mmCIF file of C-alpha atoms in Angstrom:
data_model
loop_
_atom_site.group_PDB
_atom_site.id
_atom_site.type_symbol
_atom_site.label_atom_id
_atom_site.label_comp_id
_atom_site.label_asym_id
_atom_site.label_seq_id
_atom_site.Cartn_x
_atom_site.Cartn_y
_atom_site.Cartn_z
ATOM 1 C CA SER D 1 -21.643 -21.842 -71.040
ATOM 2 C CA ARG D 2 -22.756 -21.269 -74.634
ATOM 3 C CA ALA D 3 -19.907 -23.539 -75.718
ATOM 4 C CA LEU D 4 -21.672 -26.597 -74.303
ATOM 5 C CA PRO D 5 -22.628 -29.022 -77.082
ATOM 6 C CA ALA D 6 -26.352 -28.796 -77.803
ATOM 7 C CA GLU D 7 -27.112 -32.268 -76.450
ATOM 8 C CA GLN D 8 -25.658 -31.366 -73.040
ATOM 9 C CA TRP D 9 -28.541 -29.020 -72.305
ATOM 10 C CA MET D 10 -31.857 -30.124 -70.900
ATOM 11 C CA HIS D 11 -34.791 -28.089 -72.244
ATOM 12 C CA LEU D 12 -37.778 -27.213 -70.067
ATOM 13 C CA ALA D 13 -40.815 -25.376 -71.460
ATOM 14 C CA VAL D 14 -43.742 -23.766 -69.662
ATOM 15 C CA VAL D 15 -46.616 -21.513 -70.672
ATOM 16 C CA ALA D 16 -47.447 -18.827 -68.106
ATOM 17 C CA CYS D 17 -50.396 -16.484 -68.378
ATOM 18 C CA GLY D 18 -52.610 -14.489 -66.055
ATOM 19 C CA ASP D 19 -51.744 -14.925 -62.384
ATOM 20 C CA ARG D 20 -49.324 -17.819 -62.893
ATOM 21 C CA LEU D 21 -46.065 -15.881 -62.404
ATOM 22 C CA GLU D 22 -45.328 -17.029 -58.847
ATOM 23 C CA GLU D 23 -46.356 -20.621 -59.526
ATOM 24 C CA THR D 24 -44.074 -20.759 -62.571
ATOM 25 C CA LEU D 25 -41.116 -19.333 -60.662
ATOM 26 C CA ILE D 26 -41.547 -21.928 -57.883
ATOM 27 C CA MET D 27 -41.666 -24.700 -60.518
ATOM 28 C CA LEU D 28 -38.440 -23.370 -62.115
ATOM 29 C CA LYS D 29 -36.864 -23.086 -58.664
ATOM 30 C CA SER D 30 -37.624 -26.764 -57.931
ATOM 31 C CA ALA D 31 -36.086 -27.713 -61.305
ATOM 32 C CA ILE D 32 -32.860 -25.808 -60.670
ATOM 33 C CA LEU D 33 -32.471 -26.742 -56.982
ATOM 34 C CA PHE D 34 -31.917 -30.421 -57.663
ATOM 35 C CA SER D 35 -30.662 -30.615 -61.266
ATOM 36 C CA TYR D 36 -27.132 -31.604 -62.266
ATOM 37 C CA ARG D 37 -26.868 -30.695 -65.938
ATOM 38 C CA LYS D 38 -27.638 -27.224 -67.210
ATOM 39 C CA ILE D 39 -31.184 -26.340 -68.194
ATOM 40 C CA ARG D 40 -32.496 -24.022 -70.862
ATOM 41 C CA PHE D 41 -35.873 -22.602 -69.779
ATOM 42 C CA HIS D 42 -38.305 -21.767 -72.593
ATOM 43 C CA ILE D 43 -40.957 -19.532 -71.025
ATOM 44 C CA PHE D 44 -44.003 -18.598 -73.106
ATOM 45 C CA ALA D 45 -45.670 -15.666 -71.383
ATOM 46 C CA GLU D 46 -48.000 -12.761 -71.932
ATOM 47 C CA ASP D 47 -46.083 -9.572 -72.658
ATOM 48 C CA SER D 48 -47.009 -8.047 -69.307
ATOM 49 C CA LEU D 49 -45.192 -10.853 -67.425
ATOM 50 C CA LYS D 50 -41.880 -10.699 -69.315
ATOM 51 C CA PRO D 51 -40.166 -7.928 -67.276
ATOM 52 C CA GLU D 52 -41.192 -9.618 -64.023
ATOM 53 C CA PHE D 53 -39.772 -12.983 -65.104
ATOM 54 C CA ASP D 54 -36.485 -11.376 -66.173
ATOM 55 C CA LYS D 55 -36.205 -9.437 -62.935
ATOM 56 C CA LYS D 56 -37.008 -12.341 -60.605
ATOM 57 C CA LEU D 57 -34.768 -14.875 -62.355
ATOM 58 C CA ARG D 58 -31.841 -12.417 -62.200
ATOM 59 C CA GLN D 59 -32.304 -12.094 -58.436
ATOM 60 C CA TRP D 60 -31.466 -15.754 -57.850
ATOM 61 C CA PRO D 61 -27.970 -16.352 -56.410
ATOM 62 C CA SER D 62 -25.183 -16.768 -58.954
ATOM 63 C CA SER D 63 -24.499 -20.369 -57.914
ATOM 64 C CA TYR D 64 -27.958 -21.110 -59.357
ATOM 65 C CA THR D 65 -28.170 -18.634 -62.245
ATOM 66 C CA LYS D 66 -25.085 -20.255 -63.774
ATOM 67 C CA LYS D 67 -27.027 -23.519 -64.008
ATOM 68 C CA PHE D 68 -29.574 -22.222 -66.529
ATOM 69 C CA GLU D 69 -30.335 -19.837 -69.364
ATOM 70 C CA HIS D 70 -33.812 -18.573 -70.105
ATOM 71 C CA SER D 71 -35.683 -17.287 -73.135
ATOM 72 C CA ILE D 72 -39.083 -15.632 -72.946
ATOM 73 C CA TYR D 73 -41.372 -15.879 -75.961
ATOM 74 C CA PRO D 74 -44.669 -14.172 -76.760
ATOM 75 C CA ILE D 75 -47.812 -16.298 -77.054
ATOM 76 C CA THR D 76 -48.189 -17.116 -80.748
ATOM 77 C CA PHE D 77 -50.274 -19.593 -82.705
ATOM 78 C CA SER D 78 -48.745 -20.621 -85.970
ATOM 79 C CA VAL D 79 -51.713 -22.247 -87.694
ATOM 80 C CA GLY D 80 -55.443 -21.609 -87.915
ATOM 81 C CA ASN D 81 -57.287 -18.845 -86.133
ATOM 82 C CA ALA D 82 -55.365 -17.428 -83.146
ATOM 83 C CA GLN D 83 -58.532 -16.238 -81.362
ATOM 84 C CA GLU D 84 -60.105 -19.698 -81.627
ATOM 85 C CA TRP D 85 -56.980 -21.309 -80.164
ATOM 86 C CA LYS D 86 -56.850 -18.795 -77.326
ATOM 87 C CA LYS D 87 -60.373 -19.788 -76.304
ATOM 88 C CA LEU D 88 -59.613 -23.507 -76.509
ATOM 89 C CA PHE D 89 -58.639 -23.935 -72.885
ATOM 90 C CA LYS D 90 -57.323 -21.860 -70.013
ATOM 91 C CA PRO D 91 -55.628 -18.741 -71.368
ATOM 92 C CA CYS D 92 -52.714 -19.764 -73.531
ATOM 93 C CA ALA D 93 -52.607 -23.480 -72.738
ATOM 94 C CA ALA D 94 -53.030 -24.497 -76.388
ATOM 95 C CA GLN D 95 -49.571 -22.981 -76.914
ATOM 96 C CA ARG D 96 -47.922 -26.311 -76.028
ATOM 97 C CA LEU D 97 -49.369 -27.908 -79.175
ATOM 98 C CA PHE D 98 -47.221 -25.536 -81.235
ATOM 99 C CA LEU D 99 -43.880 -26.125 -79.487
ATOM 100 C CA PRO D 100 -42.539 -28.467 -82.228
ATOM 101 C CA VAL D 101 -43.257 -25.742 -84.783
ATOM 102 C CA ILE D 102 -41.955 -22.764 -82.785
ATOM 103 C CA LEU D 103 -38.810 -24.308 -81.249
ATOM 104 C CA LYS D 104 -37.396 -25.566 -84.533
ATOM 105 C CA ASP D 105 -33.818 -25.746 -83.235
ATOM 106 C CA VAL D 106 -34.656 -27.780 -80.128
ATOM 107 C CA ASP D 107 -34.327 -31.553 -80.450
ATOM 108 C CA SER D 108 -36.075 -32.679 -77.237
ATOM 109 C CA LEU D 109 -38.067 -30.938 -74.557
ATOM 110 C CA LEU D 110 -39.848 -31.453 -71.270
ATOM 111 C CA TYR D 111 -43.098 -29.475 -71.126
ATOM 112 C CA VAL D 112 -44.799 -28.959 -67.755
ATOM 113 C CA ASP D 113 -47.815 -27.052 -66.517
ATOM 114 C CA THR D 114 -47.074 -24.142 -64.163
ATOM 115 C CA ASP D 115 -48.477 -26.096 -61.191
ATOM 116 C CA VAL D 116 -45.769 -28.779 -61.281
ATOM 117 C CA LEU D 117 -42.979 -29.260 -58.702
ATOM 118 C CA PHE D 118 -39.875 -31.402 -59.183
ATOM 119 C CA LEU D 119 -39.010 -33.519 -56.148
ATOM 120 C CA ARG D 120 -35.965 -35.117 -57.806
ATOM 121 C CA PRO D 121 -33.422 -34.053 -60.446
ATOM 122 C CA ILE D 122 -34.978 -33.215 -63.795
ATOM 123 C CA ASP D 123 -32.033 -35.238 -65.208
ATOM 124 C CA ASP D 124 -33.879 -38.398 -64.123
ATOM 125 C CA ILE D 125 -37.009 -37.729 -66.196
ATOM 126 C CA TRP D 126 -34.816 -36.481 -69.079
ATOM 127 C CA ARG D 127 -33.171 -39.909 -69.134
ATOM 128 C CA LEU D 128 -36.499 -41.482 -70.123
ATOM 129 C CA LEU D 129 -35.949 -40.047 -73.632
ATOM 130 C CA LYS D 130 -33.285 -42.735 -74.061
ATOM 131 C CA GLN D 131 -35.890 -45.412 -73.347
ATOM 132 C CA PHE D 132 -38.083 -44.445 -76.329
ATOM 133 C CA ASN D 133 -38.237 -47.161 -78.964
ATOM 134 C CA SER D 134 -37.930 -46.258 -82.658
ATOM 135 C CA THR D 135 -41.559 -45.087 -83.052
ATOM 136 C CA GLN D 136 -42.105 -43.268 -79.735
ATOM 137 C CA LEU D 137 -41.887 -39.481 -79.822
ATOM 138 C CA ALA D 138 -43.663 -38.288 -76.671
ATOM 139 C CA ALA D 139 -44.209 -39.511 -73.121
ATOM 140 C CA MET D 140 -47.060 -38.846 -70.672
ATOM 141 C CA ALA D 141 -48.602 -40.495 -67.621
ATOM 142 C CA PRO D 142 -52.118 -41.993 -67.520
ATOM 143 C CA GLU D 143 -54.908 -39.583 -66.584
ATOM 144 C CA HIS D 144 -56.054 -42.093 -63.984
ATOM 145 C CA GLU D 145 -54.994 -45.441 -62.564
ATOM 146 C CA ILE D 146 -58.496 -46.895 -62.165
ATOM 147 C CA PRO D 147 -60.735 -46.791 -65.283
ATOM 148 C CA LYS D 148 -64.027 -46.877 -63.418
ATOM 149 C CA ILE D 149 -63.323 -43.597 -61.600
ATOM 150 C CA GLY D 150 -61.394 -41.909 -64.433
ATOM 151 C CA TRP D 151 -62.748 -38.887 -66.305
ATOM 152 C CA TYR D 152 -62.213 -40.147 -69.858
ATOM 153 C CA SER D 153 -63.619 -43.623 -69.307
ATOM 154 C CA ARG D 154 -66.775 -42.137 -67.753
ATOM 155 C CA PHE D 155 -67.447 -38.919 -69.679
ATOM 156 C CA ALA D 156 -65.368 -38.489 -72.836
ATOM 157 C CA ARG D 157 -67.262 -37.930 -76.100
ATOM 158 C CA HIS D 158 -64.178 -38.317 -78.263
ATOM 159 C CA PRO D 159 -61.469 -40.995 -78.760
ATOM 160 C CA TYR D 160 -58.734 -41.113 -76.098
ATOM 161 C CA TYR D 161 -55.537 -43.047 -75.491
ATOM 162 C CA GLY D 162 -55.677 -46.471 -73.788
ATOM 163 C CA MET D 163 -58.029 -47.323 -70.931
ATOM 164 C CA THR D 164 -57.979 -44.018 -69.071
ATOM 165 C CA GLY D 165 -56.505 -41.367 -71.383
ATOM 166 C CA VAL D 166 -53.267 -39.519 -70.627
ATOM 167 C CA ASN D 167 -52.565 -36.320 -68.668
ATOM 168 C CA SER D 168 -50.545 -33.701 -70.532
ATOM 169 C CA GLY D 169 -49.335 -31.687 -67.508
ATOM 170 C CA VAL D 170 -45.927 -33.398 -67.696
ATOM 171 C CA MET D 171 -44.977 -34.211 -71.276
ATOM 172 C CA LEU D 172 -41.603 -35.304 -72.599
ATOM 173 C CA MET D 173 -41.208 -34.715 -76.327
ATOM 174 C CA ASN D 174 -38.729 -35.623 -79.022
ATOM 175 C CA LEU D 175 -39.515 -32.600 -81.202
ATOM 176 C CA THR D 176 -37.337 -33.775 -84.094
ATOM 177 C CA ARG D 177 -39.361 -36.962 -84.377
ATOM 178 C CA ILE D 178 -42.655 -35.077 -84.046
ATOM 179 C CA ARG D 179 -41.625 -32.749 -86.909
ATOM 180 C CA ASN D 180 -40.619 -35.687 -89.118
ATOM 181 C CA THR D 181 -43.615 -37.972 -88.566
ATOM 182 C CA GLN D 182 -46.770 -38.405 -90.618
ATOM 183 C CA PHE D 183 -49.636 -39.005 -88.194
ATOM 184 C CA LYS D 184 -52.591 -41.277 -88.816
ATOM 185 C CA ASN D 185 -55.856 -39.403 -88.297
ATOM 186 C CA SER D 186 -59.611 -39.642 -88.773
ATOM 187 C CA MET D 187 -59.812 -36.964 -91.473
ATOM 188 C CA ILE D 188 -57.914 -38.232 -94.486
ATOM 189 C CA PRO D 189 -56.693 -41.732 -95.431
ATOM 190 C CA THR D 190 -53.019 -40.649 -95.573
ATOM 191 C CA GLY D 191 -50.829 -39.312 -92.776
ATOM 192 C CA LEU D 192 -50.596 -35.637 -91.849
ATOM 193 C CA ALA D 193 -47.683 -33.642 -90.487
ATOM 194 C CA TRP D 194 -48.177 -32.439 -86.886
ATOM 195 C CA GLU D 195 -48.530 -28.815 -87.950
ATOM 196 C CA ASP D 196 -51.071 -29.610 -90.679
ATOM 197 C CA MET D 197 -53.138 -31.861 -88.436
ATOM 198 C CA LEU D 198 -53.835 -29.549 -85.484
ATOM 199 C CA TYR D 199 -56.432 -27.189 -86.895
ATOM 200 C CA PRO D 200 -58.544 -29.705 -88.872
ATOM 201 C CA LEU D 201 -58.488 -31.963 -85.802
ATOM 202 C CA TYR D 202 -59.682 -29.119 -83.605
ATOM 203 C CA GLN D 203 -62.420 -28.229 -86.135
ATOM 204 C CA LYS D 204 -63.635 -31.812 -86.196
ATOM 205 C CA TYR D 205 -63.772 -32.350 -82.417
ATOM 206 C CA LYS D 206 -64.236 -28.867 -80.941
ATOM 207 C CA ASN D 207 -67.823 -29.528 -79.865
ATOM 208 C CA TYR D 208 -66.827 -32.698 -78.013
ATOM 209 C CA ILE D 209 -63.774 -31.623 -76.048
ATOM 210 C CA THR D 210 -63.714 -30.493 -72.426
ATOM 211 C CA TRP D 211 -60.027 -30.256 -71.497
ATOM 212 C CA GLY D 212 -58.817 -28.426 -74.593
ATOM 213 C CA ASP D 213 -55.393 -29.372 -75.828
ATOM 214 C CA GLN D 214 -55.086 -32.409 -73.531
ATOM 215 C CA ASP D 215 -58.127 -33.855 -75.311
ATOM 216 C CA LEU D 216 -56.531 -33.158 -78.702
ATOM 217 C CA LEU D 217 -53.366 -34.973 -77.590
ATOM 218 C CA ASN D 218 -55.481 -37.927 -76.461
ATOM 219 C CA ILE D 219 -57.187 -38.034 -79.859
ATOM 220 C CA ILE D 220 -53.823 -37.873 -81.680
ATOM 221 C CA PHE D 221 -52.352 -40.753 -79.637
ATOM 222 C CA TYR D 222 -55.554 -42.807 -79.898
ATOM 223 C CA PHE D 223 -54.879 -42.929 -83.649
ATOM 224 C CA ASN D 224 -51.080 -43.255 -83.170
ATOM 225 C CA PRO D 225 -50.583 -45.377 -80.021
ATOM 226 C CA GLU D 226 -47.178 -46.618 -81.168
ATOM 227 C CA CYS D 227 -45.906 -43.026 -80.883
ATOM 228 C CA LEU D 228 -46.491 -42.726 -77.133
ATOM 229 C CA TYR D 229 -44.296 -43.860 -74.256
ATOM 230 C CA VAL D 230 -46.396 -44.085 -71.080
ATOM 231 C CA PHE D 231 -44.507 -43.317 -67.893
ATOM 232 C CA PRO D 232 -45.764 -44.260 -64.428
ATOM 233 C CA CYS D 233 -47.921 -42.072 -62.193
ATOM 234 C CA GLN D 234 -45.132 -41.000 -59.805
ATOM 235 C CA TRP D 235 -43.851 -38.736 -62.620
ATOM 236 C CA ASN D 236 -47.152 -36.801 -62.683
ATOM 237 C CA TYR D 237 -48.693 -37.206 -59.236
ATOM 238 C CA ARG D 238 -52.021 -35.413 -58.749
ATOM 239 C CA PRO D 239 -54.663 -35.150 -56.005
ATOM 240 C CA ASP D 240 -56.633 -37.844 -57.872
ATOM 241 C CA HIS D 241 -53.933 -40.321 -56.852
ATOM 242 C CA CYS D 242 -54.722 -40.000 -53.168
ATOM 243 C CA MET D 243 -58.038 -38.175 -52.619
ATOM 244 C CA TYR D 244 -60.057 -41.369 -53.205
ATOM 245 C CA GLY D 245 -57.515 -43.494 -51.358
ATOM 246 C CA SER D 246 -53.979 -44.215 -52.548
ATOM 247 C CA ASN D 247 -53.966 -45.621 -56.108
ATOM 248 C CA CYS D 248 -50.501 -44.841 -57.504
ATOM 249 C CA LYS D 249 -48.423 -47.950 -56.845
ATOM 250 C CA GLY D 250 -45.204 -46.443 -58.208
ATOM 251 C CA ALA D 251 -45.398 -43.547 -55.734
ATOM 252 C CA GLU D 252 -46.065 -45.954 -52.859
ATOM 253 C CA GLN D 253 -42.921 -47.854 -53.782
ATOM 254 C CA GLU D 254 -40.466 -45.065 -54.587
ATOM 255 C CA GLY D 255 -42.176 -41.810 -53.610
ATOM 256 C CA VAL D 256 -43.481 -38.935 -55.756
ATOM 257 C CA SER D 257 -40.948 -37.761 -58.365
ATOM 258 C CA VAL D 258 -42.975 -34.951 -59.962
ATOM 259 C CA LEU D 259 -45.888 -33.346 -58.129
ATOM 260 C CA HIS D 260 -48.739 -31.838 -60.175
ATOM 261 C CA GLY D 261 -51.025 -29.672 -58.051
ATOM 262 C CA ASN D 262 -53.876 -29.347 -60.512
ATOM 263 C CA ARG D 263 -57.384 -28.190 -59.463
ATOM 264 C CA GLY D 264 -55.720 -25.124 -57.879
ATOM 265 C CA VAL D 265 -54.717 -27.088 -54.767
ATOM 266 C CA TYR D 266 -51.652 -24.968 -53.956
ATOM 267 C CA HIS D 267 -53.941 -22.022 -53.329
ATOM 268 C CA ASP D 268 -56.874 -23.428 -51.344
ATOM 269 C CA ASP D 269 -57.214 -25.730 -48.341
ATOM 270 C CA LYS D 270 -58.688 -28.787 -50.061
ATOM 271 C CA GLN D 271 -55.389 -30.729 -50.252
ATOM 272 C CA PRO D 272 -53.055 -29.515 -47.487
ATOM 273 C CA THR D 273 -50.281 -31.980 -48.416
ATOM 274 C CA PHE D 274 -49.916 -30.413 -51.873
ATOM 275 C CA LYS D 275 -50.127 -26.921 -50.430
ATOM 276 C CA ALA D 276 -47.457 -27.760 -47.813
ATOM 277 C CA LEU D 277 -44.965 -28.845 -50.483
ATOM 278 C CA TYR D 278 -45.662 -25.739 -52.552
ATOM 279 C CA GLU D 279 -45.250 -23.351 -49.607
ATOM 280 C CA VAL D 280 -42.056 -24.962 -48.350
ATOM 281 C CA MET D 281 -40.544 -24.826 -51.860
ATOM 282 C CA ARG D 282 -41.656 -21.193 -52.199
ATOM 283 C CA ASP D 283 -40.234 -20.138 -48.826
ATOM 284 C CA PHE D 284 -36.939 -22.039 -49.032
ATOM 285 C CA PRO D 285 -33.999 -19.585 -49.062
ATOM 286 C CA PHE D 286 -31.741 -20.718 -51.920
ATOM 287 C CA GLN D 287 -28.478 -20.948 -49.992
ATOM 288 C CA ASP D 288 -29.835 -22.678 -46.898
ATOM 289 C CA ASN D 289 -29.352 -26.252 -45.768
ATOM 290 C CA LEU D 290 -31.975 -28.401 -47.500
ATOM 291 C CA PHE D 291 -32.709 -30.559 -44.466
ATOM 292 C CA GLN D 292 -33.027 -27.675 -42.012
ATOM 293 C CA SER D 293 -34.930 -25.261 -44.230
ATOM 294 C CA MET D 294 -36.960 -27.587 -46.427
ATOM 295 C CA TYR D 295 -37.257 -31.127 -45.120
ATOM 296 C CA TYR D 296 -37.909 -30.419 -41.427
ATOM 297 C CA PRO D 297 -40.497 -27.657 -42.082
ATOM 298 C CA LEU D 298 -42.138 -30.063 -44.525
ATOM 299 C CA GLN D 299 -42.359 -32.815 -41.917
ATOM 300 C CA LEU D 300 -43.904 -30.379 -39.432
ATOM 301 C CA LYS D 301 -46.507 -29.231 -41.963
ATOM 302 C CA PHE D 302 -47.296 -32.842 -42.839
ATOM 303 C CA LEU D 303 -48.078 -33.619 -39.195
ATOM 304 C CA GLU D 304 -51.014 -31.219 -39.542
ATOM 305 C CA THR D 305 -52.424 -33.023 -42.595
ATOM 306 C CA VAL D 306 -52.860 -36.551 -41.202
ATOM 307 C CA HIS D 307 -56.639 -36.075 -41.009
ATOM 308 C CA THR D 308 -56.838 -35.905 -44.845
ATOM 309 C CA LEU D 309 -56.761 -38.881 -47.234
ATOM 310 C CA CYS D 310 -53.587 -37.639 -48.939
ATOM 311 C CA GLY D 311 -52.015 -36.782 -45.579
ATOM 312 C CA ARG D 312 -52.376 -40.378 -44.377
ATOM 313 C CA ILE D 313 -49.518 -41.411 -46.652
ATOM 314 C CA PRO D 314 -46.763 -38.851 -45.901
ATOM 315 C CA GLN D 315 -44.009 -41.283 -46.919
ATOM 316 C CA VAL D 316 -45.353 -41.252 -50.492
ATOM 317 C CA PHE D 317 -44.723 -37.497 -50.684
ATOM 318 C CA LEU D 318 -41.468 -37.446 -48.704
ATOM 319 C CA LYS D 319 -39.557 -40.565 -49.774
ATOM 320 C CA GLN D 320 -38.205 -39.295 -53.093
ATOM 321 C CA ILE D 321 -37.456 -35.722 -52.001
ATOM 322 C CA GLU D 322 -35.513 -37.050 -48.992
ATOM 323 C CA LYS D 323 -33.458 -39.260 -51.304
ATOM 324 C CA THR D 324 -32.883 -36.281 -53.612
ATOM 325 C CA MET D 325 -31.658 -34.096 -50.751
ATOM 326 C CA LYS D 326 -29.218 -36.793 -49.645
ATOM 327 C CA ARG D 327 -27.837 -36.950 -53.202
ATOM 328 C CA VAL D 328 -27.457 -33.160 -53.347
ATOM 329 C CA TYR D 329 -25.863 -33.075 -49.889
ATOM 330 C CA GLU D 330 -23.383 -35.848 -50.718
ATOM 331 C CA LYS D 331 -22.435 -34.103 -53.945
ATOM 332 C CA HIS D 332 -21.760 -30.845 -52.063
ATOM 333 C CA VAL D 333 -19.675 -32.617 -49.435
ATOM 334 C CA ILE D 334 -17.571 -34.407 -52.066
ATOM 335 C CA VAL D 335 -17.050 -31.198 -54.079
ATOM 336 C CA HIS D 336 -16.172 -29.345 -50.866
ATOM 337 C CA LEU D 337 -13.671 -32.008 -49.791
ATOM 338 C CA ARG D 338 -12.045 -31.996 -53.218
ATOM 339 C CA SER D 339 -11.639 -28.221 -53.238
ATOM 340 C CA ASN D 340 -10.169 -28.293 -49.712
ATOM 341 C CA ARG D 341 -7.752 -31.063 -50.616
ATOM 342 C CA MET D 342 -6.190 -28.819 -53.236
ATOM 343 C CA TYR D 343 -4.746 -26.637 -50.507
ATOM 344 C CA TYR D 344 -2.872 -29.357 -48.631
#
């Protein structure tokens, strides 16, 4: 598999600290279940989690382990004061700001938070890289669809991108472009390289930021809007998109593509639809039939959530994953038929 040309790989990065081991493994499982091309996982983790990650990933069946390779890296901050960065947000989350600097040999990358689940092939979001114009080097979804109930438009004390800011929980990056770009900024009249900009930017705004590195990314793209490709909300679907009533049009039309269970919703009872998807993905035995062991249990769980605002729109959650399963099933049937035909 090493012989694959570099551009054939899809690269997925995640930063896992504290009690995020299980969540991260379920996210990686959802990525590998539906993907077509091979994936290289870049896992940034505290030292204590490394042996567990290695052990668990090796326990997956060989039909899946052959679809990926993984590297585990220690948490490191390449510029400025490491202790300051560590305090910036949840443990270790500022790590994602340093990915262009650390992964020097990687051209492009999809970064996700640990609480993300893929409901369709990661290949589909990877394809968005091809839609970047000549100045775009990263892609994120809006933080909110409606400015008057969005966090940034109501509370932010620093510049942010567009009308509502962007959410960095699902972030597609062309790292080569990021490394080669001079970014406009509010500190000096000329451009700064990504690596040279991070610490002065943090120093300037640290008393005004609430969401750590996501706020820094919003500040960067406020000054460099031409560098950002904004993808629609179904690629980063959060409780905010349904807990005040459904406000993500893209998800209503084609279903949720990437689920982002922020606010800890996989682990409490506030949003049972999100928790249902997480638990079904967690409990799915790798080799089983997707419809029998994932889709039907999911439908049953969803019947119990109709009393909640998010549960009123089950088709939004189920439409895309059902389509994905049909694609996977058809692919298996075709492959199976081909291999049988060889014996006639």
